[in-house]
mmCIF file of C-alpha atoms in Angstrom:
data_model
loop_
_atom_site.group_PDB
_atom_site.id
_atom_site.type_symbol
_atom_site.label_atom_id
_atom_site.label_comp_id
_atom_site.label_asym_id
_atom_site.label_seq_id
_atom_site.Cartn_x
_atom_site.Cartn_y
_atom_site.Cartn_z
ATOM 1 C CA GLY A 1 133.952 103.852 111.655
ATOM 2 C CA GLY A 2 130.732 102.251 112.834
ATOM 3 C CA ARG A 3 128.638 99.442 111.411
ATOM 4 C CA LEU A 4 125.015 99.518 110.221
ATOM 5 C CA ARG A 5 122.748 96.492 110.217
ATOM 6 C CA VAL A 6 119.910 96.292 107.698
ATOM 7 C CA SER A 7 117.586 93.430 106.866
ATOM 8 C CA GLY A 8 116.599 93.458 103.229
ATOM 9 C CA GLY A 9 116.218 95.521 100.102
ATOM 10 C CA ALA A 10 113.581 97.909 101.462
ATOM 11 C CA GLU A 11 115.772 98.995 104.369
ATOM 12 C CA LEU A 12 118.785 99.289 102.066
ATOM 13 C CA ALA A 13 116.844 101.523 99.684
ATOM 14 C CA GLU A 14 115.678 103.668 102.618
ATOM 15 C CA LEU A 15 119.235 103.877 103.897
ATOM 16 C CA PHE A 16 120.421 104.940 100.441
ATOM 17 C CA ALA A 17 117.789 107.702 100.284
ATOM 18 C CA VAL A 18 118.812 109.016 103.711
ATOM 19 C CA ALA A 19 122.502 108.886 102.748
ATOM 20 C CA VAL A 20 121.778 110.905 99.597
ATOM 21 C CA ALA A 21 119.726 113.463 101.530
ATOM 22 C CA LEU A 22 122.501 113.888 104.110
ATOM 23 C CA ASP A 23 125.277 113.662 101.504
ATOM 24 C CA VAL A 24 127.036 110.769 103.270
ATOM 25 C CA ALA A 25 128.900 109.348 100.290
ATOM 26 C CA PRO A 26 130.455 106.245 101.963
ATOM 27 C CA VAL A 27 127.062 105.037 103.215
ATOM 28 C CA GLN A 28 125.473 105.802 99.840
ATOM 29 C CA GLU A 29 128.093 103.724 98.009
ATOM 30 C CA ALA A 30 127.859 100.855 100.501
ATOM 31 C CA ALA A 31 124.072 100.778 100.167
ATOM 32 C CA GLU A 32 124.344 100.759 96.361
ATOM 33 C CA ASP A 33 126.838 97.887 96.460
ATOM 34 C CA ALA A 34 124.606 95.888 98.794
ATOM 35 C CA LEU A 35 121.547 96.444 96.596
ATOM 36 C CA VAL A 36 123.448 95.263 93.526
ATOM 37 C CA ASP A 37 124.628 92.177 95.451
ATOM 38 C CA LEU A 38 121.004 91.327 96.263
ATOM 39 C CA MET A 39 119.996 91.349 92.606
ATOM 40 C CA THR A 40 118.807 88.178 90.912
ATOM 41 C CA VAL A 41 116.308 87.450 88.151
ATOM 42 C CA GLU A 42 113.682 86.925 90.866
ATOM 43 C CA THR A 43 114.415 90.188 92.722
ATOM 44 C CA CYS A 44 115.248 92.369 89.705
ATOM 45 C CA CYS A 45 111.871 94.107 89.319
ATOM 46 C CA ASP A 46 111.346 94.603 93.053
ATOM 47 C CA LEU A 47 114.775 96.206 93.354
ATOM 48 C CA LEU A 48 114.097 98.357 90.295
ATOM 49 C CA LEU A 49 110.987 99.752 91.994
ATOM 50 C CA LEU A 50 112.910 100.403 95.210
ATOM 51 C CA ALA A 51 115.792 102.027 93.335
ATOM 52 C CA THR A 52 113.388 104.243 91.407
ATOM 53 C CA GLU A 53 111.610 105.379 94.581
ATOM 54 C CA SER A 54 114.898 106.135 96.337
ATOM 55 C CA GLY A 55 116.591 107.741 93.324
ATOM 56 C CA CYS A 56 119.410 105.206 93.112
ATOM 57 C CA ALA A 57 120.376 105.661 89.454
ATOM 58 C CA ARG A 58 123.215 103.139 89.451
ATOM 59 C CA VAL A 59 121.002 100.338 90.790
ATOM 60 C CA GLN A 60 118.270 101.313 88.302
ATOM 61 C CA GLU A 61 120.748 100.966 85.457
ATOM 62 C CA VAL A 62 121.970 97.568 86.649
ATOM 63 C CA CYS A 63 118.376 96.349 87.097
ATOM 64 C CA ARG A 64 117.369 97.481 83.619
ATOM 65 C CA ARG A 65 120.414 95.841 82.083
ATOM 66 C CA LEU A 66 119.678 92.547 83.855
ATOM 67 C CA ALA A 67 115.999 92.754 82.846
ATOM 68 C CA ALA A 68 117.006 93.172 79.191
ATOM 69 C CA GLU A 69 119.574 90.363 79.319
ATOM 70 C CA GLN A 70 117.243 87.974 81.191
ATOM 71 C CA TYR A 71 113.935 89.199 79.809
ATOM 72 C CA VAL A 72 112.227 85.808 79.608
ATOM 73 C CA GLY A 73 112.963 84.914 83.225
ATOM 74 C CA VAL A 74 112.286 88.396 84.577
ATOM 75 C CA SER A 75 108.920 88.637 82.775
ATOM 76 C CA ARG A 76 107.792 85.473 84.608
ATOM 77 C CA THR A 77 108.352 86.880 88.105
ATOM 78 C CA ALA A 78 105.752 88.372 90.441
ATOM 79 C CA GLY A 79 107.664 91.656 90.527
ATOM 80 C CA TRP A 80 107.270 92.071 86.762
ATOM 81 C CA LEU A 81 103.546 92.596 87.235
ATOM 82 C CA SER A 82 104.186 95.524 89.599
ATOM 83 C CA LEU A 83 106.254 97.574 87.142
ATOM 84 C CA GLY A 84 104.751 100.771 85.765
ATOM 85 C CA VAL A 85 104.022 101.346 82.104
ATOM 86 C CA GLU A 86 107.097 103.581 81.657
ATOM 87 C CA GLU A 87 109.499 100.872 82.874
ATOM 88 C CA VAL A 88 107.876 98.165 80.759
ATOM 89 C CA GLU A 89 107.895 100.436 77.709
ATOM 90 C CA GLN A 90 111.582 101.209 78.146
ATOM 91 C CA LEU A 91 112.363 97.508 78.268
ATOM 92 C CA VAL A 92 110.227 96.138 75.422
ATOM 93 C CA LYS A 93 111.416 98.808 72.986
ATOM 94 C CA SER A 94 115.074 98.261 73.917
ATOM 95 C CA GLU A 95 117.487 97.077 71.252
ATOM 96 C CA ALA A 96 119.398 95.319 74.058
ATOM 97 C CA LEU A 97 116.529 92.943 74.894
ATOM 98 C CA VAL A 98 117.588 89.281 74.623
ATOM 99 C CA ALA A 99 115.237 86.410 73.791
ATOM 100 C CA ALA A 100 115.251 83.284 71.667
ATOM 101 C CA GLU A 101 112.391 84.614 69.526
ATOM 102 C CA GLU A 102 110.044 87.587 69.286
ATOM 103 C CA GLU A 103 107.161 85.404 70.474
ATOM 104 C CA GLN A 104 108.750 85.445 73.947
ATOM 105 C CA VAL A 105 108.774 89.245 73.930
ATOM 106 C CA TYR A 106 105.039 89.227 73.219
ATOM 107 C CA THR A 107 104.306 86.550 75.843
ATOM 108 C CA GLY A 108 106.048 88.512 78.599
ATOM 109 C CA LEU A 109 104.399 91.774 77.615
ATOM 110 C CA LEU A 110 100.948 90.159 77.381
ATOM 111 C CA ARG A 111 101.348 88.694 80.883
ATOM 112 C CA TRP A 112 101.951 92.217 82.209
ATOM 113 C CA MET A 113 99.075 93.681 80.144
ATOM 114 C CA ARG A 114 96.581 91.080 81.408
ATOM 115 C CA HIS A 115 97.324 91.614 85.104
ATOM 116 C CA GLY A 116 94.216 93.027 86.795
ATOM 117 C CA MET A 117 92.090 92.500 83.676
ATOM 118 C CA GLN A 118 88.928 91.323 85.467
ATOM 119 C CA GLU A 119 88.877 94.373 87.725
ATOM 120 C CA ARG A 120 89.299 96.681 84.727
ATOM 121 C CA LEU A 121 86.511 94.995 82.771
ATOM 122 C CA ALA A 122 84.205 95.170 85.797
ATOM 123 C CA SER A 123 84.772 98.917 86.026
ATOM 124 C CA GLY A 124 84.315 99.495 82.299
ATOM 125 C CA GLN A 125 88.004 100.085 81.538
ATOM 126 C CA PRO A 126 89.978 98.571 78.624
ATOM 127 C CA ALA A 127 90.800 94.905 79.195
ATOM 128 C CA LEU A 128 94.551 95.328 78.766
ATOM 129 C CA ARG A 129 96.658 97.955 80.462
ATOM 130 C CA GLY A 130 99.220 99.662 78.267
ATOM 131 C CA GLU A 131 97.794 98.084 75.101
ATOM 132 C CA ARG A 132 99.701 100.636 73.008
ATOM 133 C CA LEU A 133 102.977 98.982 74.072
ATOM 134 C CA GLY A 134 102.197 96.282 71.538
ATOM 135 C CA MET A 135 103.628 98.713 68.973
ATOM 136 C CA TYR A 136 107.103 97.691 70.152
ATOM 137 C CA VAL A 137 106.555 93.994 69.411
ATOM 138 C CA ARG A 138 108.018 93.161 66.015
ATOM 139 C CA PHE A 139 105.146 90.948 64.898
ATOM 140 C CA ALA A 140 106.401 90.805 61.313
ATOM 141 C CA THR A 141 109.515 88.924 62.498
ATOM 142 C CA MET A 142 107.415 86.111 63.954
ATOM 143 C CA SER A 143 106.367 83.085 61.937
ATOM 144 C CA SER A 144 103.051 83.151 60.111
ATOM 145 C CA SER A 145 101.839 80.178 62.165
ATOM 146 C CA SER A 146 102.562 82.035 65.404
ATOM 147 C CA LEU A 147 100.604 85.068 64.247
ATOM 148 C CA HIS A 148 97.663 82.926 63.145
ATOM 149 C CA LYS A 149 97.584 81.386 66.626
ATOM 150 C CA LEU A 150 97.610 84.843 68.189
ATOM 151 C CA GLN A 151 94.673 85.827 65.976
ATOM 152 C CA GLN A 152 92.658 82.964 67.508
ATOM 153 C CA ASP A 153 93.243 84.173 71.069
ATOM 154 C CA PRO A 154 89.799 85.167 72.471
ATOM 155 C CA LEU A 155 91.527 87.893 74.470
ATOM 156 C CA LEU A 156 92.098 89.894 71.283
ATOM 157 C CA HIS A 157 88.336 90.376 70.965
ATOM 158 C CA HIS A 158 88.755 92.746 73.922
ATOM 159 C CA ALA A 159 91.909 94.341 72.487
ATOM 160 C CA PRO A 160 91.209 95.756 69.001
ATOM 161 C CA LYS A 161 94.450 97.743 68.817
ATOM 162 C CA LEU A 162 96.547 94.698 69.639
ATOM 163 C CA ARG A 163 94.564 92.565 67.193
ATOM 164 C CA HIS A 164 95.255 95.113 64.474
ATOM 165 C CA MET A 165 98.983 95.011 65.227
ATOM 166 C CA VAL A 166 98.963 91.232 64.791
ATOM 167 C CA GLU A 167 97.095 91.600 61.490
ATOM 168 C CA GLN A 168 99.564 94.263 60.384
ATOM 169 C CA GLY A 169 102.415 91.816 61.026
ATOM 170 C CA LEU A 170 100.721 89.188 58.885
ATOM 171 C CA SER A 171 100.194 91.760 56.144
ATOM 172 C CA VAL A 172 103.901 92.590 56.089
ATOM 173 C CA ILE A 173 104.831 88.883 55.898
ATOM 174 C CA ARG A 174 102.379 88.263 53.050
ATOM 175 C CA SER A 175 103.859 91.197 51.146
ATOM 176 C CA GLY A 176 107.259 89.484 51.105
ATOM 177 C CA ALA A 177 108.896 92.421 52.885
ATOM 178 C CA ALA A 178 111.952 91.720 55.024
ATOM 179 C CA ALA A 179 111.173 92.801 58.592
ATOM 180 C CA GLN A 180 113.983 93.945 60.871
ATOM 181 C CA PRO A 181 114.504 91.676 63.915
ATOM 182 C CA ARG A 182 115.944 92.888 67.185
ATOM 183 C CA PRO A 183 119.737 92.659 67.180
ATOM 184 C CA LEU A 184 119.757 90.128 70.045
ATOM 185 C CA ILE A 185 116.842 87.933 68.970
ATOM 186 C CA ARG A 186 118.413 84.644 67.974
ATOM 187 C CA ARG A 187 115.750 83.618 65.429
ATOM 188 C CA SER A 188 113.785 85.753 62.981
ATOM 189 C CA ASN A 189 111.247 85.143 60.239
ATOM 190 C CA THR A 190 112.930 85.006 56.863
ATOM 191 C CA SER A 191 111.006 84.843 53.627
ATOM 192 C CA PRO A 192 112.247 81.858 51.531
ATOM 193 C CA ALA A 193 111.426 83.798 48.396
ATOM 194 C CA SER A 194 113.570 86.736 49.403
ATOM 195 C CA ALA A 195 116.398 84.462 50.519
ATOM 196 C CA ALA A 196 116.418 82.680 47.164
ATOM 197 C CA ALA A 197 116.357 85.887 45.216
ATOM 198 C CA GLY A 198 119.939 86.800 46.076
ATOM 199 C CA PRO A 199 121.261 90.315 46.733
ATOM 200 C CA SER A 200 118.725 93.078 46.226
ATOM 201 C CA PRO A 201 119.377 95.917 43.772
ATOM 202 C CA VAL A 202 119.438 98.220 46.792
ATOM 203 C CA ALA A 203 122.377 96.323 48.275
ATOM 204 C CA ALA A 204 124.179 96.497 44.936
ATOM 205 C CA ALA A 205 123.889 100.272 45.045
ATOM 206 C CA ALA A 206 125.503 100.610 48.474
ATOM 207 C CA ALA A 207 128.599 102.396 47.272
ATOM 208 C CA ALA A 208 126.635 105.008 45.368
ATOM 209 C CA SER A 209 125.862 108.526 46.559
ATOM 210 C CA PRO A 210 122.434 108.940 48.234
ATOM 211 C CA SER A 211 120.610 110.189 45.129
ATOM 212 C CA GLN A 212 122.410 107.708 42.874
ATOM 213 C CA ALA A 213 121.489 104.900 45.245
ATOM 214 C CA VAL A 214 117.799 105.758 44.899
ATOM 215 C CA ALA A 215 118.091 105.872 41.116
ATOM 216 C CA ALA A 216 119.773 102.453 41.201
ATOM 217 C CA VAL A 217 116.754 100.848 42.871
ATOM 218 C CA GLY A 218 114.317 102.329 40.392
ATOM 219 C CA GLY A 219 113.028 105.315 42.343
ATOM 220 C CA GLY A 220 109.535 103.856 42.721
ATOM 221 C CA GLY A 221 106.747 105.405 40.718
ATOM 222 C CA ALA A 222 103.252 104.087 40.367
ATOM 223 C CA GLY A 223 104.533 101.013 38.590
ATOM 224 C CA GLY A 224 107.020 100.164 41.337
ATOM 225 C CA GLY A 225 104.554 97.973 43.164
ATOM 226 C CA GLY A 226 104.951 99.831 46.444
ATOM 227 C CA ARG A 227 105.435 96.697 48.547
ATOM 228 C CA GLY A 228 108.594 96.887 50.588
ATOM 229 C CA MET A 229 109.950 97.219 54.051
ATOM 230 C CA PHE A 230 107.929 100.157 55.434
ATOM 231 C CA LEU A 231 104.130 100.493 55.592
ATOM 232 C CA PHE A 232 101.704 102.902 57.280
ATOM 233 C CA ASP A 233 100.846 101.553 60.714
ATOM 234 C CA ALA A 234 97.328 102.345 61.952
ATOM 235 C CA ALA A 235 98.327 101.521 65.519
ATOM 236 C CA ARG A 236 100.996 104.228 65.401
ATOM 237 C CA SER A 237 98.849 106.793 63.585
ATOM 238 C CA HIS A 238 96.248 109.363 64.594
ATOM 239 C CA ALA A 239 92.648 108.187 64.279
ATOM 240 C CA ASN A 240 92.027 110.821 61.591
ATOM 241 C CA HIS A 241 94.226 108.808 59.209
ATOM 242 C CA LEU A 242 92.399 105.993 57.440
ATOM 243 C CA ILE A 243 95.055 103.395 56.616
ATOM 244 C CA ARG A 244 94.086 101.357 53.566
ATOM 245 C CA GLU A 245 95.420 98.736 51.139
ATOM 246 C CA GLY A 246 97.449 96.928 53.768
ATOM 247 C CA GLY A 247 99.371 100.020 54.805
ATOM 248 C CA LEU A 248 100.146 101.490 51.387
ATOM 249 C CA LEU A 249 97.688 104.403 51.534
ATOM 250 C CA ALA A 250 96.843 107.004 54.202
ATOM 251 C CA VAL A 251 93.720 109.141 53.728
ATOM 252 C CA LEU A 252 92.593 112.030 55.963
ATOM 253 C CA ARG A 253 89.027 111.427 57.154
ATOM 254 C CA GLU A 254 88.159 114.907 58.426
ATOM 255 C CA GLU A 255 89.501 118.450 58.522
ATOM 256 C CA GLY A 256 91.867 118.672 61.503
ATOM 257 C CA ASP A 257 92.525 121.561 63.849
ATOM 258 C CA SER A 258 96.195 120.847 63.097
ATOM 259 C CA GLU A 259 98.162 118.262 61.127
ATOM 260 C CA HIS A 260 98.018 114.683 62.382
ATOM 261 C CA SER A 261 100.772 112.071 62.198
ATOM 262 C CA ALA A 262 100.789 108.712 60.436
ATOM 263 C CA LEU A 263 103.898 106.663 61.239
ATOM 264 C CA LEU A 264 105.341 103.848 59.163
ATOM 265 C CA SER A 265 106.505 100.551 60.614
ATOM 266 C CA PRO A 266 108.893 99.055 61.399
ATOM 267 C CA ALA A 267 111.349 101.485 62.929
ATOM 268 C CA ILE A 268 114.203 102.457 60.607
ATOM 269 C CA PRO A 269 117.101 100.023 61.137
ATOM 270 C CA ARG A 270 120.081 101.594 62.861
ATOM 271 C CA ARG A 271 122.557 100.919 60.069
ATOM 272 C CA GLY A 272 122.607 101.461 56.328
ATOM 273 C CA ARG A 273 120.532 103.573 53.948
ATOM 274 C CA HIS A 274 116.744 103.350 53.890
ATOM 275 C CA TYR A 275 114.353 104.863 51.402
ATOM 276 C CA VAL A 276 110.624 105.489 51.114
ATOM 277 C CA GLU A 277 108.892 107.285 48.256
ATOM 278 C CA PHE A 278 105.410 108.770 48.545
ATOM 279 C CA MET A 279 102.993 109.968 45.880
ATOM 280 C CA ILE A 280 100.611 112.803 46.737
ATOM 281 C CA GLU A 281 97.431 111.342 45.259
ATOM 282 C CA ASP A 282 95.275 114.123 46.716
ATOM 283 C CA SER A 283 96.712 117.280 48.288
ATOM 284 C CA GLY A 284 93.419 118.278 49.929
ATOM 285 C CA THR A 285 93.995 121.935 49.019
ATOM 286 C CA PRO A 286 96.090 123.506 46.235
ATOM 287 C CA GLU A 287 98.587 124.765 48.851
ATOM 288 C CA CYS A 288 99.487 121.149 49.795
ATOM 289 C CA TYR A 289 99.880 121.320 53.565
ATOM 290 C CA ILE A 290 101.602 117.948 53.875
ATOM 291 C CA GLN A 291 104.810 117.262 55.794
ATOM 292 C CA LEU A 292 106.993 114.196 55.179
ATOM 293 C CA GLY A 293 109.953 113.227 57.295
ATOM 294 C CA VAL A 294 111.236 111.223 60.249
ATOM 295 C CA CYS A 295 110.590 111.235 63.981
ATOM 296 C CA ALA A 296 111.587 109.344 67.117
ATOM 297 C CA GLY A 297 108.001 108.233 67.635
ATOM 298 C CA THR A 298 107.847 109.813 71.094
ATOM 299 C CA HIS A 299 105.482 112.738 70.405
ATOM 300 C CA ASP A 300 101.828 112.473 71.439
ATOM 301 C CA VAL A 301 100.352 111.136 68.215
ATOM 302 C CA ALA A 302 96.982 110.185 69.703
ATOM 303 C CA SER A 303 96.202 113.673 71.009
ATOM 304 C CA GLY A 304 96.927 115.257 67.633
ATOM 305 C CA THR A 305 100.458 116.627 67.995
ATOM 306 C CA PRO A 306 102.208 116.458 64.591
ATOM 307 C CA ALA A 307 105.798 115.267 64.364
ATOM 308 C CA TYR A 308 107.128 118.558 63.012
ATOM 309 C CA GLN A 309 105.995 120.401 66.157
ATOM 310 C CA SER A 310 108.074 118.149 68.410
ATOM 311 C CA ASP A 311 111.775 118.308 69.239
ATOM 312 C CA THR A 312 112.138 114.737 67.891
ATOM 313 C CA GLY A 313 110.622 115.305 64.449
ATOM 314 C CA TRP A 314 112.223 116.575 61.215
ATOM 315 C CA CYS A 315 109.858 117.111 58.281
ATOM 316 C CA PHE A 316 109.937 118.499 54.761
ATOM 317 C CA SER A 317 107.081 120.925 54.036
ATOM 318 C CA CYS A 318 105.511 120.291 50.646
ATOM 319 C CA HIS A 319 103.799 123.659 51.034
ATOM 320 C CA ASN A 320 106.909 125.881 51.094
ATOM 321 C CA GLY A 321 109.973 123.605 50.832
ATOM 322 C CA ASN A 322 111.171 124.324 54.385
ATOM 323 C CA LEU A 323 112.625 122.012 56.974
ATOM 324 C CA LEU A 324 110.207 121.971 59.924
ATOM 325 C CA HIS A 325 111.511 121.023 63.371
ATOM 326 C CA TYR A 326 110.120 121.871 66.808
ATOM 327 C CA ASP A 327 107.479 124.041 65.090
ATOM 328 C CA GLN A 328 110.207 126.179 63.499
ATOM 329 C CA GLY A 329 110.932 126.463 59.770
ATOM 330 C CA SER A 330 114.221 126.935 57.950
ATOM 331 C CA GLU A 331 114.807 127.234 54.210
ATOM 332 C CA TYR A 332 115.723 124.016 52.447
ATOM 333 C CA CYS A 333 114.753 123.834 48.772
ATOM 334 C CA SER A 334 112.672 125.567 46.095
ATOM 335 C CA LYS A 335 110.995 122.425 44.709
ATOM 336 C CA LEU A 336 107.394 122.456 45.923
ATOM 337 C CA PRO A 337 105.612 119.120 45.400
ATOM 338 C CA ARG A 338 101.920 119.221 44.580
ATOM 339 C CA GLN A 339 99.206 116.700 43.737
ATOM 340 C CA GLY A 340 100.563 113.913 41.530
ATOM 341 C CA ASP A 341 104.205 114.530 42.511
ATOM 342 C CA ARG A 342 106.487 112.040 44.236
ATOM 343 C CA VAL A 343 108.554 112.785 47.339
ATOM 344 C CA GLY A 344 111.322 110.441 48.451
ATOM 345 C CA LEU A 345 112.998 110.325 51.864
ATOM 346 C CA LEU A 346 116.477 108.832 52.025
ATOM 347 C CA VAL A 347 117.897 108.194 55.494
ATOM 348 C CA ASP A 348 121.553 107.255 55.928
ATOM 349 C CA MET A 349 121.794 105.859 59.446
ATOM 350 C CA ASP A 350 125.571 105.489 59.254
ATOM 351 C CA ALA A 351 125.973 109.193 58.465
ATOM 352 C CA ARG A 352 122.784 110.116 60.427
ATOM 353 C CA THR A 353 121.442 112.250 57.569
ATOM 354 C CA LEU A 354 118.125 112.786 55.784
ATOM 355 C CA GLU A 355 117.837 113.819 52.121
ATOM 356 C CA VAL A 356 114.630 114.649 50.247
ATOM 357 C CA LEU A 357 114.042 113.798 46.588
ATOM 358 C CA VAL A 358 111.276 115.435 44.551
ATOM 359 C CA ASN A 359 110.261 113.395 41.506
ATOM 360 C CA SER A 360 113.554 111.450 41.863
ATOM 361 C CA GLU A 361 115.661 114.644 41.929
ATOM 362 C CA GLY A 362 117.837 114.919 45.043
ATOM 363 C CA GLN A 363 117.630 118.190 46.963
ATOM 364 C CA GLY A 364 120.738 117.684 49.084
ATOM 365 C CA VAL A 365 121.034 116.736 52.745
ATOM 366 C CA MET A 366 118.284 118.368 54.813
ATOM 367 C CA VAL A 367 119.163 117.109 58.321
ATOM 368 C CA ARG A 368 122.362 115.935 59.987
ATOM 369 C CA GLY A 369 122.901 114.399 63.403
ATOM 370 C CA LEU A 370 119.745 112.286 63.517
ATOM 371 C CA PRO A 371 119.153 110.073 66.588
ATOM 372 C CA ASP A 372 119.438 106.294 66.358
ATOM 373 C CA THR A 373 115.716 105.510 66.846
ATOM 374 C CA LEU A 374 113.556 106.790 63.996
ATOM 375 C CA PHE A 375 110.321 106.177 62.095
ATOM 376 C CA PHE A 376 109.238 107.560 58.741
ATOM 377 C CA VAL A 377 106.233 109.861 59.273
ATOM 378 C CA VAL A 378 103.615 111.841 57.350
ATOM 379 C CA ASP A 379 101.811 114.843 58.876
ATOM 380 C CA GLY A 380 98.562 115.876 57.168
ATOM 381 C CA GLY A 381 95.516 117.864 58.203
ATOM 382 C CA ASP A 382 93.193 118.611 55.281
ATOM 383 C CA ARG A 383 90.231 116.359 54.610
ATOM 384 C CA GLY A 384 90.705 114.062 51.641
ATOM 385 C CA GLN A 385 94.509 114.237 51.573
ATOM 386 C CA ALA A 386 95.767 110.906 50.258
ATOM 387 C CA ILE A 387 99.422 109.854 50.435
ATOM 388 C CA ARG A 388 100.512 106.582 48.861
ATOM 389 C CA ILE A 389 103.737 104.629 49.379
ATOM 390 C CA THR A 390 105.014 103.938 45.868
ATOM 391 C CA HIS A 391 108.380 102.486 46.798
ATOM 392 C CA SER A 392 109.887 101.236 50.043
ATOM 393 C CA GLY A 393 113.518 100.277 49.780
ATOM 394 C CA SER A 394 115.371 97.556 51.643
ATOM 395 C CA PRO A 395 118.399 98.541 53.758
ATOM 396 C CA LEU A 396 121.570 99.411 51.909
ATOM 397 C CA VAL A 397 124.279 97.099 53.190
ATOM 398 C CA ALA A 398 127.608 98.855 53.667
#
């Protein structure tokens, strides 16, 4: 066998691409090994770009894993600023991301967002690139003092969506709700009041069946106070939804050409049972074209695609009682909620199931085999529709 001499990552990536094209497996493997050997915190992002261009999946995977494990260091490198929005999004939403606190996640993301800001402002573009990626920062797990400092940042005057996300985080903290930190964040915001209160009634109901568990935490109702873990998030909702009362109420501004999504934040934790109950304060029309369910949060909310039309959305139709998924309907139950009725969604992330309750009456499991990343969602399209969160349950601890 012969020997090949290369001088750096770019030549290695080119060699890998040629080896793949010619199906020369030994050279392909040797190039992969050499690229992995070159990887450090400083070179991680540059190698990720090279691996992406050359189609080297193994090196991409190793780069992404290192970037998640060494996020703070990687987000300070020059190469970090060259990553595309898709790569940054994949990293900041990852459950594997490691940092001492959520503030560091925000700092790294903001550094990437700001890059090239003056040029964008001069050409009339938004100040921050990828501003929507702020939706993946768990602001409600930061300290109140940190969020107040962020509010004072003059940059947020040019970034209304990001400013709203910060304000939403403060709203959740003020409500006393327990926000879900990333699994590998070493510090999270904990409400002293909630810590002193002892085990929640939801936790005490853990051994119960889904419907019994909801009954054990009171089932909500207008007198339930509504404040809890999940709230409507304007930053994750279509502009036709007016989010009011700190995230408790979603109102449709105008008649839509189709239903529009309003997502709740935070994402549903990946373990335990989680419950939200809605009241239909105004159905818009007597037929009640409102869908309530869960989604992965990957459909194009801003352009007007509803969750139930996507392959990552599962919704209960208040209109006809069907399960709607990927714009297809299948029979589920005969209970048809209308104005003034309450609809509960109970997600069991251990069993990966979704059950619907109508006026506290369980209708049986509607969906099985749910993915591990989910948000509660409401799809509505008729002007004046108003959907209120009347109860938002804490996780059920197994």
